[in-house]
Amino acid sequence: MTAGRLTGKTILITAAAQGIGRASALACAREGASVIATDINAELLERLCAEAPGIRTAVLDVRSDAAVSALAAELPALDVLFNCAGMVANGSVLECTEADWDLSFDLNVKSMFRMTRAFLPGMLAKAAQSGGSGSVINMASMASSIKGFANRCAYGATKAAVIGLTKSLAADYVKAGLRANALCPGTVDTPSLRGRIASAADPVQAEKDFVARQPMGRLALVEDIAPMVVFLASDESLFVTGQTMLVDGGVTI
Ligand code: NAD
């Protein structure tokens, strides 16, 4: 049997029960990684387990300090941490409530601070011991990294913060065997995007509008994004750190 691109690597993914996180868990497992797929939704995780029994799952609310610390204490040291969890709050600055703002920052940004603080010491020790390299992958978005979009006040602010957090990590640990990169997808066909389309006043038009802003004329599939996760997790990206990796179908040409 030939080794996969991620053979020997232990990878933890948050929000891995659906959408981009789930596709990335499956792609990393196919490349030989030991994948720990975490999500707040136990039922969806069970379905993932049924499809890919080799993947270890754990229920994890990334907004809970206690749960994050407990999981970090229980698991072996990681090679790769993919902080994927995040949400979209709709609205301009005048429409965004303080509750939306706070929830968006807690789930989209502070969760990454929490996860990184809990798992980084183990990752650094493992990299030092093996002479290898750890990789943190933080989910940002094309929306905020280069291009602004209407009605994405809290979302754009959080995803820009993710990029700042990622660059600080990259700068602080570049000599310690750790890479950190932010992933910036265009619009991806996932359950949460389907929810946003369904809740629009005119769902048919809403879908057309999402597609229209993609120069390639289609939404991204989760399978368009997962290969970038595999690349950033693998030793193929050993010389890549502090970057915002756009996978956006040409939106930012
Ligand atoms: P999704 O929104 O369809 O699924 C999100 C998952 O997060 C669900 O499985 C849910 O149970 C889980 N989750 C929610 N709250 C959680 C919590 N507190 N702790 C742990 N898990 C929690 O997935 P998606 O659309 O693939 O989005 C994943 C990430 O990709 C997000 O950070 C999102 O902002 C980002 N992103 C998405 C798009 C897109 O168009 N879909 C584009 C760019 C970036």
Coordinates of C-alpha atoms and ligand atoms in Angstrom, one line a residue:
M1 CA 0.0 0.0 0.0
T2 CA 1.4 3.4 -0.9
A3 CA 1.5 6.1 1.8
G4 CA -1.0 9.0 1.5
R5 CA 0.0 12.6 1.5
L6 CA -0.9 12.9 5.1
T7 CA 0.1 9.5 6.4
G8 CA 1.4 9.7 10.0
K9 CA -0.3 13.1 10.7
T10 CA -2.9 13.7 13.3
I11 CA -5.4 16.3 12.3
L12 CA -8.2 17.9 14.3
I13 CA -11.0 19.7 12.5
T14 CA -13.8 21.9 14.1
A15 CA -17.2 22.1 12.6
A16 CA -16.5 18.9 10.7
A17 CA -20.0 17.4 10.6
Q18 CA -21.1 19.2 7.5
G19 CA -20.0 21.5 4.7
I20 CA -16.3 22.3 4.2
G21 CA -15.2 20.8 7.5
R22 CA -16.8 17.5 6.6
A23 CA -15.4 17.3 3.1
S24 CA -12.0 18.2 4.5
A25 CA -12.2 15.4 7.1
L26 CA -13.0 12.9 4.4
A27 CA -10.3 14.2 2.1
C28 CA -7.6 14.1 4.9
A29 CA -8.7 10.6 5.9
R30 CA -8.4 9.5 2.3
E31 CA -4.8 10.8 2.3
G32 CA -3.9 8.6 5.3
A33 CA -4.3 11.1 8.2
S34 CA -5.7 10.2 11.6
V35 CA -8.6 12.6 11.6
I36 CA -10.4 13.8 14.7
A37 CA -13.7 15.4 13.4
T38 CA -15.4 17.6 16.0
D39 CA -18.7 19.4 15.9
I40 CA -21.4 20.6 18.2
N41 CA -23.9 18.4 16.4
A42 CA -23.7 14.8 17.7
E43 CA -26.3 13.4 15.2
L44 CA -24.4 14.7 12.2
L45 CA -21.1 13.4 13.6
E46 CA -22.7 9.9 13.9
R47 CA -23.6 10.0 10.2
L48 CA -20.0 11.0 9.3
C49 CA -18.8 8.0 11.4
A50 CA -21.2 5.7 9.6
E51 CA -19.7 6.8 6.2
A52 CA -16.1 6.8 7.3
P53 CA -15.6 4.6 10.3
G54 CA -11.8 5.3 10.4
I55 CA -12.5 8.9 11.4
R56 CA -12.6 9.6 15.2
T57 CA -15.3 12.0 16.2
A58 CA -15.9 14.1 19.3
V59 CA -18.7 16.4 20.2
L60 CA -17.2 19.9 20.8
D61 CA -18.7 23.3 21.2
V62 CA -15.8 25.6 20.2
R63 CA -17.5 28.4 22.3
S64 CA -16.8 26.5 25.5
D65 CA -13.4 27.0 27.2
A66 CA -14.0 24.0 29.5
A67 CA -14.9 21.7 26.6
V68 CA -11.9 22.8 24.5
S69 CA -9.4 22.3 27.4
A70 CA -10.9 18.9 28.3
L71 CA -10.6 17.7 24.8
A72 CA -7.0 19.0 24.4
A73 CA -6.1 17.1 27.7
E74 CA -7.5 13.9 26.4
L75 CA -6.1 13.8 22.8
P76 CA -2.7 13.0 21.5
A77 CA -0.6 16.0 20.3
L78 CA -1.7 17.2 16.9
D79 CA 0.2 17.9 13.7
V80 CA -2.6 19.9 12.1
L81 CA -5.3 22.0 13.6
F82 CA -8.0 23.2 11.2
N83 CA -10.2 25.8 12.8
C84 CA -13.2 25.7 10.5
A85 CA -16.1 26.7 12.7
G86 CA -17.8 30.0 11.8
M87 CA -21.2 31.6 11.0
V88 CA -22.7 34.4 8.9
A89 CA -24.6 37.2 10.5
N90 CA -26.5 39.2 7.9
G91 CA -26.6 43.0 7.8
S92 CA -24.9 46.3 7.5
V93 CA -23.4 48.1 10.5
L94 CA -26.7 49.7 11.3
E95 CA -28.6 46.4 11.1
C96 CA -26.0 44.3 13.0
T97 CA -27.1 43.9 16.6
E98 CA -24.6 43.8 19.5
A99 CA -25.7 40.2 20.1
D100 CA -24.9 39.3 16.4
W101 CA -21.5 41.1 16.7
D102 CA -20.6 39.3 20.0
L103 CA -21.7 35.9 18.8
S104 CA -19.9 36.3 15.5
F105 CA -16.6 37.3 17.2
D106 CA -17.0 34.5 19.8
L107 CA -17.7 31.7 17.2
N108 CA -15.6 33.0 14.3
V109 CA -12.5 34.4 16.1
K110 CA -12.3 33.7 19.8
S111 CA -12.9 30.0 19.2
M112 CA -9.7 30.0 17.2
F113 CA -7.8 31.8 20.0
R114 CA -9.2 29.2 22.5
M115 CA -8.4 26.2 20.3
T116 CA -5.0 27.4 19.5
R117 CA -4.1 28.1 23.1
A118 CA -5.3 24.6 24.1
F119 CA -3.6 22.7 21.3
L120 CA -0.5 24.7 20.3
P121 CA 1.8 23.6 23.2
G122 CA 1.4 19.9 22.2
M123 CA 1.9 20.8 18.5
L124 CA 5.1 22.7 19.2
A125 CA 6.5 20.0 21.5
K126 CA 5.7 17.4 18.8
A127 CA 7.3 19.4 16.1
A128 CA 10.4 20.0 18.2
Q129 CA 10.7 16.4 19.1
S130 CA 10.3 15.1 15.6
G131 CA 12.0 17.9 13.7
G132 CA 8.8 18.2 11.7
S133 CA 6.4 21.0 11.1
G134 CA 2.9 21.7 12.6
S135 CA 0.2 23.5 10.6
V136 CA -2.7 25.6 11.8
I137 CA -5.3 26.3 9.2
N138 CA -7.8 29.0 10.0
M139 CA -11.0 29.5 8.1
A140 CA -11.4 33.1 6.9
S141 CA -13.2 34.0 3.7
M142 CA -12.7 35.7 0.4
A143 CA -15.3 38.1 1.7
S144 CA -13.1 40.5 3.9
S145 CA -9.7 39.3 2.8
I146 CA -9.6 41.3 -0.4
K147 CA -13.2 42.0 -1.4
G148 CA -15.9 43.7 0.7
F149 CA -19.5 42.6 0.3
A150 CA -22.8 44.3 1.3
N151 CA -24.6 43.1 4.4
R152 CA -21.6 41.3 5.8
C153 CA -20.5 43.8 8.6
A154 CA -19.9 41.3 11.4
Y155 CA -18.9 38.5 9.1
G156 CA -16.3 40.6 7.2
A157 CA -14.9 42.1 10.5
T158 CA -14.5 38.6 12.0
K159 CA -12.9 37.1 9.0
A160 CA -10.5 40.0 8.7
A161 CA -9.6 39.4 12.3
V162 CA -9.0 35.7 11.5
I163 CA -6.4 36.8 9.0
G164 CA -4.7 39.0 11.6
L165 CA -4.7 36.3 14.1
T166 CA -3.2 33.9 11.6
K167 CA -0.4 36.2 10.6
S168 CA 0.5 36.8 14.2
L169 CA 0.7 33.1 14.8
A170 CA 2.8 32.7 11.7
A171 CA 5.2 35.4 12.8
D172 CA 5.5 34.2 16.4
Y173 CA 6.2 30.6 15.6
V174 CA 8.0 30.7 12.2
K175 CA 11.2 29.5 13.9
A176 CA 9.5 26.9 16.1
G177 CA 8.3 24.5 13.4
L178 CA 4.8 25.9 13.0
R179 CA 3.0 27.2 10.0
A180 CA -0.2 29.1 10.1
N181 CA -2.3 30.0 7.1
A182 CA -5.8 31.4 6.5
L183 CA -8.2 29.8 4.0
C184 CA -10.3 32.2 2.0
P185 CA -13.0 30.5 -0.1
G186 CA -15.5 32.1 -2.4
T187 CA -19.2 31.2 -2.1
V188 CA -19.5 27.5 -1.4
D189 CA -22.5 25.3 -1.7
T190 CA -23.0 24.1 1.9
P191 CA -26.0 23.5 4.1
S192 CA -25.6 26.9 5.7
L193 CA -25.5 28.6 2.3
R194 CA -28.6 26.7 1.4
G195 CA -30.2 28.0 4.6
R196 CA -29.3 31.6 3.7
I197 CA -30.8 31.2 0.2
A198 CA -34.0 29.6 1.6
S199 CA -34.5 32.4 4.1
A200 CA -34.2 35.1 1.5
A201 CA -37.4 37.0 0.4
D202 CA -36.9 35.6 -3.1
P203 CA -34.8 32.4 -2.8
V204 CA -34.6 31.8 -6.6
Q205 CA -33.2 35.3 -7.1
A206 CA -30.9 35.0 -4.1
E207 CA -29.3 31.9 -5.6
K208 CA -28.9 33.6 -8.9
D209 CA -27.2 36.6 -7.1
F210 CA -24.8 34.3 -5.3
V211 CA -23.9 32.6 -8.6
A212 CA -23.7 35.9 -10.5
R213 CA -20.8 37.2 -8.3
Q214 CA -18.7 34.1 -9.2
P215 CA -16.9 34.7 -12.5
M216 CA -16.8 31.0 -13.2
G217 CA -20.6 31.0 -13.2
R218 CA -21.1 28.5 -10.4
L219 CA -20.8 28.1 -6.7
A220 CA -17.8 26.3 -5.3
L221 CA -18.4 22.7 -4.2
V222 CA -16.9 21.6 -0.9
E223 CA -14.7 19.3 -3.0
D224 CA -13.1 22.5 -4.6
I225 CA -12.0 23.7 -1.1
A226 CA -10.9 20.4 0.6
P227 CA -7.8 20.0 -1.6
M228 CA -6.4 23.3 -0.3
V229 CA -6.8 22.0 3.2
V230 CA -5.0 18.8 2.3
F231 CA -2.2 20.9 0.8
L232 CA -1.8 23.1 3.8
A233 CA -1.9 20.1 6.1
S234 CA 0.7 18.3 4.1
D235 CA 4.5 18.7 3.9
E236 CA 4.0 20.0 0.4
S237 CA 3.3 23.4 2.0
L238 CA 6.4 23.3 4.3
F239 CA 7.5 26.7 3.0
V240 CA 4.1 28.4 3.1
T241 CA 3.2 30.4 6.2
G242 CA 1.3 33.6 7.1
Q243 CA -0.7 33.5 3.8
T244 CA -4.3 34.1 2.9
M245 CA -5.0 31.3 0.5
L246 CA -7.8 32.3 -1.9
V247 CA -9.9 29.6 -3.5
D248 CA -12.6 31.8 -4.9
G249 CA -13.3 30.9 -8.6
G250 CA -11.9 34.1 -9.8
V251 CA -13.9 36.6 -7.7
T252 CA -10.8 38.6 -6.8
I253 CA -9.0 38.4 -10.2
Ligands
NAD1 P1 -21.9 25.1 7.6 O1 -22.2 26.5 8.1 O2 -22.9 24.5 6.7 O3 -21.7 24.1 8.9 C1 -21.2 24.6 10.0 C2 -21.0 23.5 11.0 O4 -20.6 24.2 12.2 C3 -22.2 22.7 11.4 O5 -21.9 21.3 11.3 C4 -22.5 23.1 12.8 O6 -23.1 22.1 13.6 C5 -21.1 23.5 13.3 N1 -21.2 24.4 14.5 C6 -22.0 25.5 14.7 N2 -21.7 26.0 15.9 C7 -20.7 25.3 16.4 C8 -20.0 25.4 17.7 N3 -20.3 26.3 18.6 N4 -19.0 24.5 17.9 C9 -18.7 23.6 17.0 N5 -19.3 23.4 15.8 C10 -20.3 24.3 15.5 O7 -20.5 25.0 7.0 P2 -19.7 25.8 5.9 O8 -20.7 26.7 5.1 O9 -18.9 24.8 5.2 O10 -18.8 26.8 6.7 C11 -17.7 26.4 7.4 C12 -16.7 27.6 7.5 O11 -16.4 28.1 6.2 C13 -17.3 28.8 8.3 O12 -16.2 29.3 9.1 C14 -17.7 29.7 7.2 O13 -17.6 31.1 7.6 C15 -16.6 29.5 6.2 N6 -16.9 29.9 4.8 C16 -18.0 29.4 4.2 C17 -18.3 29.8 2.9 C18 -19.5 29.4 2.2 O14 -19.9 30.0 1.2 N7 -20.2 28.3 2.7 C19 -17.4 30.7 2.3 C20 -16.3 31.2 2.9 C21 -16.0 30.7 4.2

